[in-house]
CSV table of C-alpha atoms in Angstrom, one decimal:
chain,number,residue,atom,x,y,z
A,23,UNK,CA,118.6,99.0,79.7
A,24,UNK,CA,121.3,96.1,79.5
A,25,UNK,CA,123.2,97.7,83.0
A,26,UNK,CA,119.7,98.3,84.6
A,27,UNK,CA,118.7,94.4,84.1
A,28,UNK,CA,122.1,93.1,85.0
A,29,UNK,CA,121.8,94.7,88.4
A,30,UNK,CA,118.2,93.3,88.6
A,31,UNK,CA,117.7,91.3,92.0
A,32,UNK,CA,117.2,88.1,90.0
A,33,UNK,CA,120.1,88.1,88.0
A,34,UNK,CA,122.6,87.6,90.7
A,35,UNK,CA,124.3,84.4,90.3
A,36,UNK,CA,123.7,81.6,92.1
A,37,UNK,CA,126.9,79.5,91.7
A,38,UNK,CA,127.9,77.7,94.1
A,39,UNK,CA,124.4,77.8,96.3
A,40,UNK,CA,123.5,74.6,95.2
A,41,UNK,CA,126.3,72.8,96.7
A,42,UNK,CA,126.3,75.5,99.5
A,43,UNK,CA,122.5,74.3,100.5
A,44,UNK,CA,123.3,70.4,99.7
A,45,UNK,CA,126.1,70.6,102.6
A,46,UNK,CA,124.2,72.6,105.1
A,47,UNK,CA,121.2,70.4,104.5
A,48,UNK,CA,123.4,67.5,105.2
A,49,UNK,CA,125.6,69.2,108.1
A,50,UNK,CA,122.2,70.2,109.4
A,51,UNK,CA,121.0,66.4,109.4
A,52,UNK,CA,123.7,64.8,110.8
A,53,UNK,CA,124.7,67.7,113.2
A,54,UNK,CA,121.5,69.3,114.1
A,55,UNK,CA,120.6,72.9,114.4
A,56,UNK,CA,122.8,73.6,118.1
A,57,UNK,CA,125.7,72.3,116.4
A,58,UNK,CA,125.6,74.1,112.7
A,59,UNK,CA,125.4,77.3,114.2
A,60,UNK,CA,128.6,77.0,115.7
A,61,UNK,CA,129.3,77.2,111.5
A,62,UNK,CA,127.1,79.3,110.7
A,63,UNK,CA,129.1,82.0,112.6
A,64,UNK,CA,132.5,82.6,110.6
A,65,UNK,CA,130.1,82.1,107.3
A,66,UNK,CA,127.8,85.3,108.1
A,67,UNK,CA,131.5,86.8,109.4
A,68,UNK,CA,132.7,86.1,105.9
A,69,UNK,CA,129.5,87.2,103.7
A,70,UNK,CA,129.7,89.9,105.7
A,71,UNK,CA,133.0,91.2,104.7
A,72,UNK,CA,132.9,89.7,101.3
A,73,UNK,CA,129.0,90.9,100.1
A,74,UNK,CA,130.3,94.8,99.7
A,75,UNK,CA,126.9,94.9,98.1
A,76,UNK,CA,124.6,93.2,99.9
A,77,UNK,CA,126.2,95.1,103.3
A,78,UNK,CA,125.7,98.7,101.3
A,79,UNK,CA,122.3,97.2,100.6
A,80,UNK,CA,121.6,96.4,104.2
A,81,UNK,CA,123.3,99.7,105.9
A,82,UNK,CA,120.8,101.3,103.2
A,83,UNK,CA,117.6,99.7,104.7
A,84,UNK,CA,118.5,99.7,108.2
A,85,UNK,CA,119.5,103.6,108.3
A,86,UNK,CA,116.0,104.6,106.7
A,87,UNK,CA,114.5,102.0,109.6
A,88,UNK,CA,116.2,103.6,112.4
A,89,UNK,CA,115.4,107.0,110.8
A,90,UNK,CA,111.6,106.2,110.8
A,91,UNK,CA,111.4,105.1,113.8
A,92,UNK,CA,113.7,107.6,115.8
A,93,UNK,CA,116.8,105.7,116.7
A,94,UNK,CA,120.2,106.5,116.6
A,95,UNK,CA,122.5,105.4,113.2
A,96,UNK,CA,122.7,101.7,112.9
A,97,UNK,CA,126.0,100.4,114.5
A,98,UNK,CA,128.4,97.8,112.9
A,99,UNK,CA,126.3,95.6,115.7
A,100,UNK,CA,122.8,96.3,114.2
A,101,UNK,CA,124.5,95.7,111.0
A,102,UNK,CA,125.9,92.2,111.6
A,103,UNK,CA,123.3,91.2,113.3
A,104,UNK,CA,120.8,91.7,110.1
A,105,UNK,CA,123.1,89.4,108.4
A,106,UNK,CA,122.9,87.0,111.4
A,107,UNK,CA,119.3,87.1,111.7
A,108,UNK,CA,119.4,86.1,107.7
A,109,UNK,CA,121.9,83.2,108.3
A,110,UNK,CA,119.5,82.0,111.1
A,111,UNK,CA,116.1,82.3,108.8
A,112,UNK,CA,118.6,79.4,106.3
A,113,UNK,CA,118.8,77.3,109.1
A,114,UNK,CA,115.4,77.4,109.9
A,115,UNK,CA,114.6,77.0,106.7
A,116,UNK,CA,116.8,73.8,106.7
A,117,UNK,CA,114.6,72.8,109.7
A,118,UNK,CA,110.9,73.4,108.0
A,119,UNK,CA,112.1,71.4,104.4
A,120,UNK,CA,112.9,68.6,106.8
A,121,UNK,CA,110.0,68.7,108.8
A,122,UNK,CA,111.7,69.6,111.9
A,123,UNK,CA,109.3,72.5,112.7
A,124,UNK,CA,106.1,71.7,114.8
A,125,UNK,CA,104.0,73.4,115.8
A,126,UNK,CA,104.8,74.6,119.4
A,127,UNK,CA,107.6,76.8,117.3
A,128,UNK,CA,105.0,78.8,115.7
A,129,UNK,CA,102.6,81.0,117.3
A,130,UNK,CA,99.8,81.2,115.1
A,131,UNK,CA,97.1,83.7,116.6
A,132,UNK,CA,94.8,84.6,114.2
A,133,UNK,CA,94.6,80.3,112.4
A,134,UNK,CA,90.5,81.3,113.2
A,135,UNK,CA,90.5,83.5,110.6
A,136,UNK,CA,92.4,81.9,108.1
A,137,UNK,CA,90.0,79.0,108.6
A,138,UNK,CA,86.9,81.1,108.9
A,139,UNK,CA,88.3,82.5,105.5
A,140,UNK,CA,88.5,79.4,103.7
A,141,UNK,CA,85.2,77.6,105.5
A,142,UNK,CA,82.8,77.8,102.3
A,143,UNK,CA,85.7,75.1,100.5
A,144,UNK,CA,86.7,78.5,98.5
A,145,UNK,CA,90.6,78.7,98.9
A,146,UNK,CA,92.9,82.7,99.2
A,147,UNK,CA,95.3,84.1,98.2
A,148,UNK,CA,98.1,85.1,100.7
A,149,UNK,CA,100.0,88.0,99.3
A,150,UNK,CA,103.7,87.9,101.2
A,151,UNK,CA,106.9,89.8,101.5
A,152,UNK,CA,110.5,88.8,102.0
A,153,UNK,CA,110.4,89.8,105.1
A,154,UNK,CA,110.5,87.1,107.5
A,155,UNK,CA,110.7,83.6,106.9
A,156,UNK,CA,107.7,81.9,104.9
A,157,UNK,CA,108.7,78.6,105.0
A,158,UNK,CA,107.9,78.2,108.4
A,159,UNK,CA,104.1,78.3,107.0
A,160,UNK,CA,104.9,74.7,106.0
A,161,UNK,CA,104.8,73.5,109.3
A,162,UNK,CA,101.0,74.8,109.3
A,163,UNK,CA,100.5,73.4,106.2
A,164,UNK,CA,101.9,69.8,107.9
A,165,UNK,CA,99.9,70.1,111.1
A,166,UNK,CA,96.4,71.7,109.6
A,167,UNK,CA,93.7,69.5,108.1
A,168,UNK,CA,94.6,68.9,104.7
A,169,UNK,CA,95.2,72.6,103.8
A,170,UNK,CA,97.3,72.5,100.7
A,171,UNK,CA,100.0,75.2,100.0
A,172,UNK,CA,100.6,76.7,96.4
A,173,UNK,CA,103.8,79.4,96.5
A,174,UNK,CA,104.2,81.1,93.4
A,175,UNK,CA,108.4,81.2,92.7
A,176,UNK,CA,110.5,82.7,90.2
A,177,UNK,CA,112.6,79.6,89.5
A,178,UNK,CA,114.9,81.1,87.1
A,179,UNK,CA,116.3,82.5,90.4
A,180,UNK,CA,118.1,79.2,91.1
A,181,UNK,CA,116.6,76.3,89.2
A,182,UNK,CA,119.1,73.8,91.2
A,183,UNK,CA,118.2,75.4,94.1
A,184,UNK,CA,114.4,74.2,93.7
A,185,UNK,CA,115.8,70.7,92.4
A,186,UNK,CA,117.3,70.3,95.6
A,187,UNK,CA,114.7,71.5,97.3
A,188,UNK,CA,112.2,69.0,95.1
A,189,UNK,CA,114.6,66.1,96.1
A,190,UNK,CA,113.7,66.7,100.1
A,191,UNK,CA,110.5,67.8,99.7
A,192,UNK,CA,108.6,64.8,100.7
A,193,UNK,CA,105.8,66.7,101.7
A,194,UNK,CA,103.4,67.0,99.3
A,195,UNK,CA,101.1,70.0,100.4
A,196,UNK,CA,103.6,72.0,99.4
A,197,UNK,CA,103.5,72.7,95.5
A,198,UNK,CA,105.7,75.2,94.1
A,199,UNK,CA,104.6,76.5,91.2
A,200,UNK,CA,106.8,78.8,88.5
A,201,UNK,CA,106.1,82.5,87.7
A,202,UNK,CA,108.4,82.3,84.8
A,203,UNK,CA,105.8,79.8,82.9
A,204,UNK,CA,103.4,82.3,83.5
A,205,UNK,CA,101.3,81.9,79.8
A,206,UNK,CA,97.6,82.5,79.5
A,207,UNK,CA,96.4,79.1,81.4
A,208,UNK,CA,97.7,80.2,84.6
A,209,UNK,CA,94.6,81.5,86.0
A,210,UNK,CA,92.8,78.8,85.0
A,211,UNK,CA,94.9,76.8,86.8
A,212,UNK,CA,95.8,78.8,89.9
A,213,UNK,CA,91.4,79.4,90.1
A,214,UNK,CA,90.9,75.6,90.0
A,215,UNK,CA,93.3,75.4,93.2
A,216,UNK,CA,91.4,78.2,94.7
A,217,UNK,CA,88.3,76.3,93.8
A,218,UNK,CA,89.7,73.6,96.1
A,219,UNK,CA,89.8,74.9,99.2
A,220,UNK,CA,93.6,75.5,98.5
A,221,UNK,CA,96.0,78.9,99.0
A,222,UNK,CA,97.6,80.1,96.7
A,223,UNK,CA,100.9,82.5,98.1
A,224,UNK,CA,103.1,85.0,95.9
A,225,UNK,CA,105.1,87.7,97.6
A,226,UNK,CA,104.5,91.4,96.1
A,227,UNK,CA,107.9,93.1,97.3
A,228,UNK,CA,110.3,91.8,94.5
A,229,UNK,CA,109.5,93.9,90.9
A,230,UNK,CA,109.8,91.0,87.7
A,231,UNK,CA,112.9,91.4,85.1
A,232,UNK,CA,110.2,91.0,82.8
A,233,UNK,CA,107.7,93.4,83.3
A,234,UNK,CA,110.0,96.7,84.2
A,235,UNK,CA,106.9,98.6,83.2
A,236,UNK,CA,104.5,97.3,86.0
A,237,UNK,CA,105.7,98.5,88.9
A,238,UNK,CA,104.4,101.5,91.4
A,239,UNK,CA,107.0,103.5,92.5
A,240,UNK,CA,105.3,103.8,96.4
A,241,UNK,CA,107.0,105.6,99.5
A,242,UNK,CA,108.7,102.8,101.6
A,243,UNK,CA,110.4,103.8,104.7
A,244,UNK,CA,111.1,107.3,103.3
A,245,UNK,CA,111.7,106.8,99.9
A,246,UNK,CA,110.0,105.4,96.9
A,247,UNK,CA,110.6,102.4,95.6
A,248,UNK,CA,109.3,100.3,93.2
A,249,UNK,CA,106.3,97.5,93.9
A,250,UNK,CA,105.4,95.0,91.6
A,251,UNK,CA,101.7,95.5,90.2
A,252,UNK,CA,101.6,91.5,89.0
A,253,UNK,CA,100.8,89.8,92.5
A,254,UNK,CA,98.0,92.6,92.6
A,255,UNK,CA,96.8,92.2,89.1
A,256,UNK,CA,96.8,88.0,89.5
A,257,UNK,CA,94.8,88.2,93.3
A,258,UNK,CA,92.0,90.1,91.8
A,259,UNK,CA,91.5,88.5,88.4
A,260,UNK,CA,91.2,85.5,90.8
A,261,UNK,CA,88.3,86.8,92.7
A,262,UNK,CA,88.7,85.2,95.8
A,263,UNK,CA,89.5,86.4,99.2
A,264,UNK,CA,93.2,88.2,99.8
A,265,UNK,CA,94.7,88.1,103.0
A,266,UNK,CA,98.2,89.5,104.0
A,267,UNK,CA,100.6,86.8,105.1
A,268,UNK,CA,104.1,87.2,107.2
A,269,UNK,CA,105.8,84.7,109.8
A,270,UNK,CA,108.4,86.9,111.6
A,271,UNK,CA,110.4,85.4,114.1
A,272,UNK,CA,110.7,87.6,117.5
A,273,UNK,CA,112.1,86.4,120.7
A,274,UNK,CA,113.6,83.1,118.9
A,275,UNK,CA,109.9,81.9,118.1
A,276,UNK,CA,107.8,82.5,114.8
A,277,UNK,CA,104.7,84.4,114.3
A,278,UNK,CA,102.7,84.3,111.8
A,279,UNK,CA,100.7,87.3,111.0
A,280,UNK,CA,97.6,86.9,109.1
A,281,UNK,CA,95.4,90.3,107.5
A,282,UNK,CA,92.5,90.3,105.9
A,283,UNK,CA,93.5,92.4,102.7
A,284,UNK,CA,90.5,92.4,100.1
A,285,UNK,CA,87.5,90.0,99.1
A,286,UNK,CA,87.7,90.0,96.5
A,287,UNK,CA,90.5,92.4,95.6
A,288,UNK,CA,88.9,94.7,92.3
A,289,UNK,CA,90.7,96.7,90.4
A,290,UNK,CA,88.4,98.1,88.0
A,291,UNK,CA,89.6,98.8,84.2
A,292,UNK,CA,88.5,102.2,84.4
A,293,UNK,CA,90.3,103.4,87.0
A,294,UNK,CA,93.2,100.6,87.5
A,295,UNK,CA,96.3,103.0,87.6
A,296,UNK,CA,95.1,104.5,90.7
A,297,UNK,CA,93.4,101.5,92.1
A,298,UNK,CA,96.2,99.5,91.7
A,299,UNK,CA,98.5,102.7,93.5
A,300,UNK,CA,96.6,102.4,96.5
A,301,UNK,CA,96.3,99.0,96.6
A,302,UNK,CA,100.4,98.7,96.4
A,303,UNK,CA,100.5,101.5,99.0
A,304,UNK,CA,97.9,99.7,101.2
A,305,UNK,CA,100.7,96.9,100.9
A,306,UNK,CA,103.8,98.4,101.5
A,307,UNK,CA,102.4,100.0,105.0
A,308,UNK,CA,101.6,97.1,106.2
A,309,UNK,CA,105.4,95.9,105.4
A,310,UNK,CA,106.6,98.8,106.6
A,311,UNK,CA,104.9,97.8,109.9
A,312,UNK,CA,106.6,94.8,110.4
A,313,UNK,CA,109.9,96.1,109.3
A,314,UNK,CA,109.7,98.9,111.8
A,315,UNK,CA,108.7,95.9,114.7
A,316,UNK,CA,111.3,93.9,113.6
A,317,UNK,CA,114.2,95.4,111.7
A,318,UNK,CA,116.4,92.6,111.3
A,319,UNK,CA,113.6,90.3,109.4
A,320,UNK,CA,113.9,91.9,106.4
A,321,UNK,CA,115.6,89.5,103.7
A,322,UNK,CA,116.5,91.8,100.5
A,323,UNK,CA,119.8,92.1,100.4
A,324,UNK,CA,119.8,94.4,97.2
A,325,UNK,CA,119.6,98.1,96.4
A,326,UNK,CA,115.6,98.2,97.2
A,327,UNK,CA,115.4,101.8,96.6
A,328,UNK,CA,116.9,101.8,93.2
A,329,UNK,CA,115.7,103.6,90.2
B,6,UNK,CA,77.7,86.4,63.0
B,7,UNK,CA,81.1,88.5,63.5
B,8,UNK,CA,84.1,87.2,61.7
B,9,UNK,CA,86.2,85.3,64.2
B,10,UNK,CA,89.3,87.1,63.7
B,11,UNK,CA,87.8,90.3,64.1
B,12,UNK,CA,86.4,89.2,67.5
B,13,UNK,CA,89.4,87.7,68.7
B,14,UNK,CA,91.1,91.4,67.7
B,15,UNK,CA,88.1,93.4,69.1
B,16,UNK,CA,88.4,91.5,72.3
B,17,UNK,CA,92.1,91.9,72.9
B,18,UNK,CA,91.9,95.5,72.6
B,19,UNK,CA,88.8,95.5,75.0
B,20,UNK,CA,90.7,93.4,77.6
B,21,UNK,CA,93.7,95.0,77.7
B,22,UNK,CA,92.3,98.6,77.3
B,23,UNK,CA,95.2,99.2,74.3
B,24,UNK,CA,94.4,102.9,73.6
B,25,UNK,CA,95.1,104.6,70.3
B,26,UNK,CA,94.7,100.4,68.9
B,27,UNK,CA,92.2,99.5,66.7
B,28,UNK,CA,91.8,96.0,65.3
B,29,UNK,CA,93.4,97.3,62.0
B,30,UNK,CA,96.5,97.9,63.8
B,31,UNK,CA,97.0,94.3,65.2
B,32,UNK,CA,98.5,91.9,62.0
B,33,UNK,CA,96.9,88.7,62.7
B,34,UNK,CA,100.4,86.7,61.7
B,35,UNK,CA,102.7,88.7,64.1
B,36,UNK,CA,103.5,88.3,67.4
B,37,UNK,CA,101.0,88.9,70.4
B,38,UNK,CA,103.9,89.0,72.7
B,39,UNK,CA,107.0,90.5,72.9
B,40,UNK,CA,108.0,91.7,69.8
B,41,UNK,CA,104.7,92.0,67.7
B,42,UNK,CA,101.6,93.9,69.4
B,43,UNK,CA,104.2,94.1,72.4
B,44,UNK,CA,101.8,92.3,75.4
B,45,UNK,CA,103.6,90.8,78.4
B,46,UNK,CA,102.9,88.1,81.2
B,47,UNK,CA,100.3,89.9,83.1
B,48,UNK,CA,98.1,90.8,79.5
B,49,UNK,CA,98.9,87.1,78.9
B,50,UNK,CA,96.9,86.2,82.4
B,51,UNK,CA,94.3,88.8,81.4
B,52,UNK,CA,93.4,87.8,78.2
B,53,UNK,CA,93.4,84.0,78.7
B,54,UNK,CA,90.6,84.4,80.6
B,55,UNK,CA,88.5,87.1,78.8
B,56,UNK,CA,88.9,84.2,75.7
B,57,UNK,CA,88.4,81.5,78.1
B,58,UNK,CA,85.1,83.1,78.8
B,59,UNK,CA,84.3,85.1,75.6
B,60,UNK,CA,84.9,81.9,73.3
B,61,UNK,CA,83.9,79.4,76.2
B,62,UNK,CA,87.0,77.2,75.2
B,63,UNK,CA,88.6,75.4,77.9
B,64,UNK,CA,92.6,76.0,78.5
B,65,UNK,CA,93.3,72.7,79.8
B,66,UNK,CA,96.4,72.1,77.7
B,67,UNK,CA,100.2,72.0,79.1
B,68,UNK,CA,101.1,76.0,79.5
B,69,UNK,CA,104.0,75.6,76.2
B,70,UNK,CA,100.9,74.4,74.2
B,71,UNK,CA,98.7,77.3,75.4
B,72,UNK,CA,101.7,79.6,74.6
B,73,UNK,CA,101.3,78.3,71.5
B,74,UNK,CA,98.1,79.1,71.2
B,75,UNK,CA,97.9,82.1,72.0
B,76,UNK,CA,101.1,83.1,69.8
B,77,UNK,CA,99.5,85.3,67.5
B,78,UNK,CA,95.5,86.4,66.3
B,79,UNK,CA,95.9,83.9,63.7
B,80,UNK,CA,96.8,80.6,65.9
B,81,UNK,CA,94.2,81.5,68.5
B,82,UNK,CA,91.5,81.6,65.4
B,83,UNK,CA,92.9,78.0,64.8
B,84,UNK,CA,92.7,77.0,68.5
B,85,UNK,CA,89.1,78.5,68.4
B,86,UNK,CA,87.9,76.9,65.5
B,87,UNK,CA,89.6,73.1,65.6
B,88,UNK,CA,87.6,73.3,69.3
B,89,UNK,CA,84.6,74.6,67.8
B,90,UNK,CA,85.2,71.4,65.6
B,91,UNK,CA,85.5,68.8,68.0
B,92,UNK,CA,82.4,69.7,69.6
């Protein structure tokens, strides 16, 4: 039990990302986004041959995606450029906390339906992955009329890492709210956001160290692996609509990908287990879409197929 | 009318489906979470709103107060009553 939760995603340390992120976000400021990357290359280099696990992690995911979708074994190209393509989603992350992405660098196609979804003042929840970058939903949250922006997080993660991110976070349609206060209020709260018009995001790929129990072990590129059942279980006791939510970036510009999922998403007592099964699996194929499309956009640098 | 304690029982076990539980089983000073009856984050989501609308009490409070609350059958009958109280 102890070695399976030590090798949990969220125990990985953090040290030292706090200071890493404070310099970038600096650097990035004063240097702008041409110039960092000129940086940004001998870091990846370095992670790259440095993260033995994160690079077994990655070789891991990108063989099953080649094997799904036909192509040969990845090559120690395909390989560094998934870490690459990871490096890049920081930077543009630096770039949406400091309100440096508008809204010509993100292709929104389907905003109708998010605003169609939310018309009668009733907010949604956006069920995510990381797979992509989300942040960059911040510039939509900056440039749309007064839509407010609730992302579930598990702070425990990197608590300085949030602080930081507090400090810049001037903008205040972006609330971050903790999964590891989780306590019996929380719906209360998250259905008086809903109540306001506002969304309310979680991402459903990451399994909780505190709930081992509530996962779905659901095929994923190949394999099973295991889902968390909590995002699932939280959308539907909030009764409100549930909409898939991604924002991949293709072709050095961001997409956001918006699916109706469920409204309202029921999972009925009775038969839960399976309901909640093929809701995960309903999930997962729709991430395994977008990993398939876009390979390199997948940000779980951990064994994702472990036991 | 039902003894509060036995309702608050009664309607954790209906909530949270517990099978092979009846309200004998769950010791009203012990632990709801964790340790005790053994419930975790998601039952804690579930069953503060079946008593939110079973017991029509509002959880308004900071969450550390609610946790509080809702520490074992024996607090939440407290919580229920002094709100019963006030009104």
């Amino acid at each position: 039990m102890s070695k399976k939760i030590a090798k949990h995603w969220s125990q990985k340390p953090e040290s030292g990302a706090y200071w890493g992120m404070f310099f970038m976000l600096w650097s990035y400021r004063l240097l702008g986004k041409h110039i960092i990357k000129i940086f940004l290359f001998p870091v990846m280099c370095y992670f790259f041959i440095v993260n033995s696990s994160a690079r077994k992690a990655s070789y891991k995911y990108l063989s099953k995606v080649h094997n799904v979708t036909g192509k040969n074994p990845p090559t120690i190209i395909d390989r560094f450029g998934h870490f690459w393509a990871f490096g890049n989603s920081l930077i543009d992350r630096l770039g949406a906390w400091t309100g440096q992405v508008k809204r010509s660098h993100v292709v929104f196609e389907k905003r109708q339906l998010l605003f169609d979804m939310i018309d009668n003042n009733k907010g949604a929840v956006l069920i995510t992955a990381h797979l992509g970058n989300i942040e960059m939903c911040r510039a939509l949250a900056e440039n749309t009329r007064q839509l407010k922006i609730n992302v579930l997080v598990y702070t425990h993660h990197s608590p300085s890492f949030n602080r930081l991110l507090k400090n810049i976070n001037k903008n205040e349609s972006v609330n971050l709210i903790q999964l590891t206060e989780i306590s019996p209020n929380t719906i209360e709260l998250l259905e008086n956001k809903i109540d306001a018009g506002e969304l309310v995001i979680i991402a459903a790929d990451r399994t909780s160290a505190n709930s081992p129990d509530r996962v779905c072990r659901v095929n994923f590129l190949g394999e099973e692996a295991n889902f968390p059942q909590g995002p699932f279980i939280l959308s539907s006791l909030l009764k409100c609509p549930v909409a898939l939510l991604f924002c991949i970036k293709r072709n050095g510009r961001h997409e956001i990908q918006l699916e109706p999922f469920a409204n309202p998403l029921e999972l009925p007592r009775r038969e839960r287990k399976q309901c909640i099964h093929n809701t995960v699996e309903k999930f997962v194929l729709r991430v395994e879409h977008y990993c398939k499309i876009s390979p390199n956009q997948w940000f779980n640098f951990f064994d994702f197929w472990k036991k | 009318m039902l003894n509060l304690e036995a309702e608050i029982k009664s309607l954790i076990i209906d909530t949270l489906c517990l099978e092979n539980i009846s309200p004998e089983d769950i010791i009203s000073d012990e632990p709801l979470f964790g340790d005790g009856l053994g419930l975790d984050s998601i039952d804690s989501l579930e069953l503060g709103l079946a008593v939110k609308k079973h017991f029509k009490v509002p959880l308004d409070s900071s969450s550390e107060e609610t946790r509080s609350h809702f520490a074992s059958v024996n607090t939440l009958k407290l919580f229920i009553e002094s709100y019963r109280n006030t009104q």
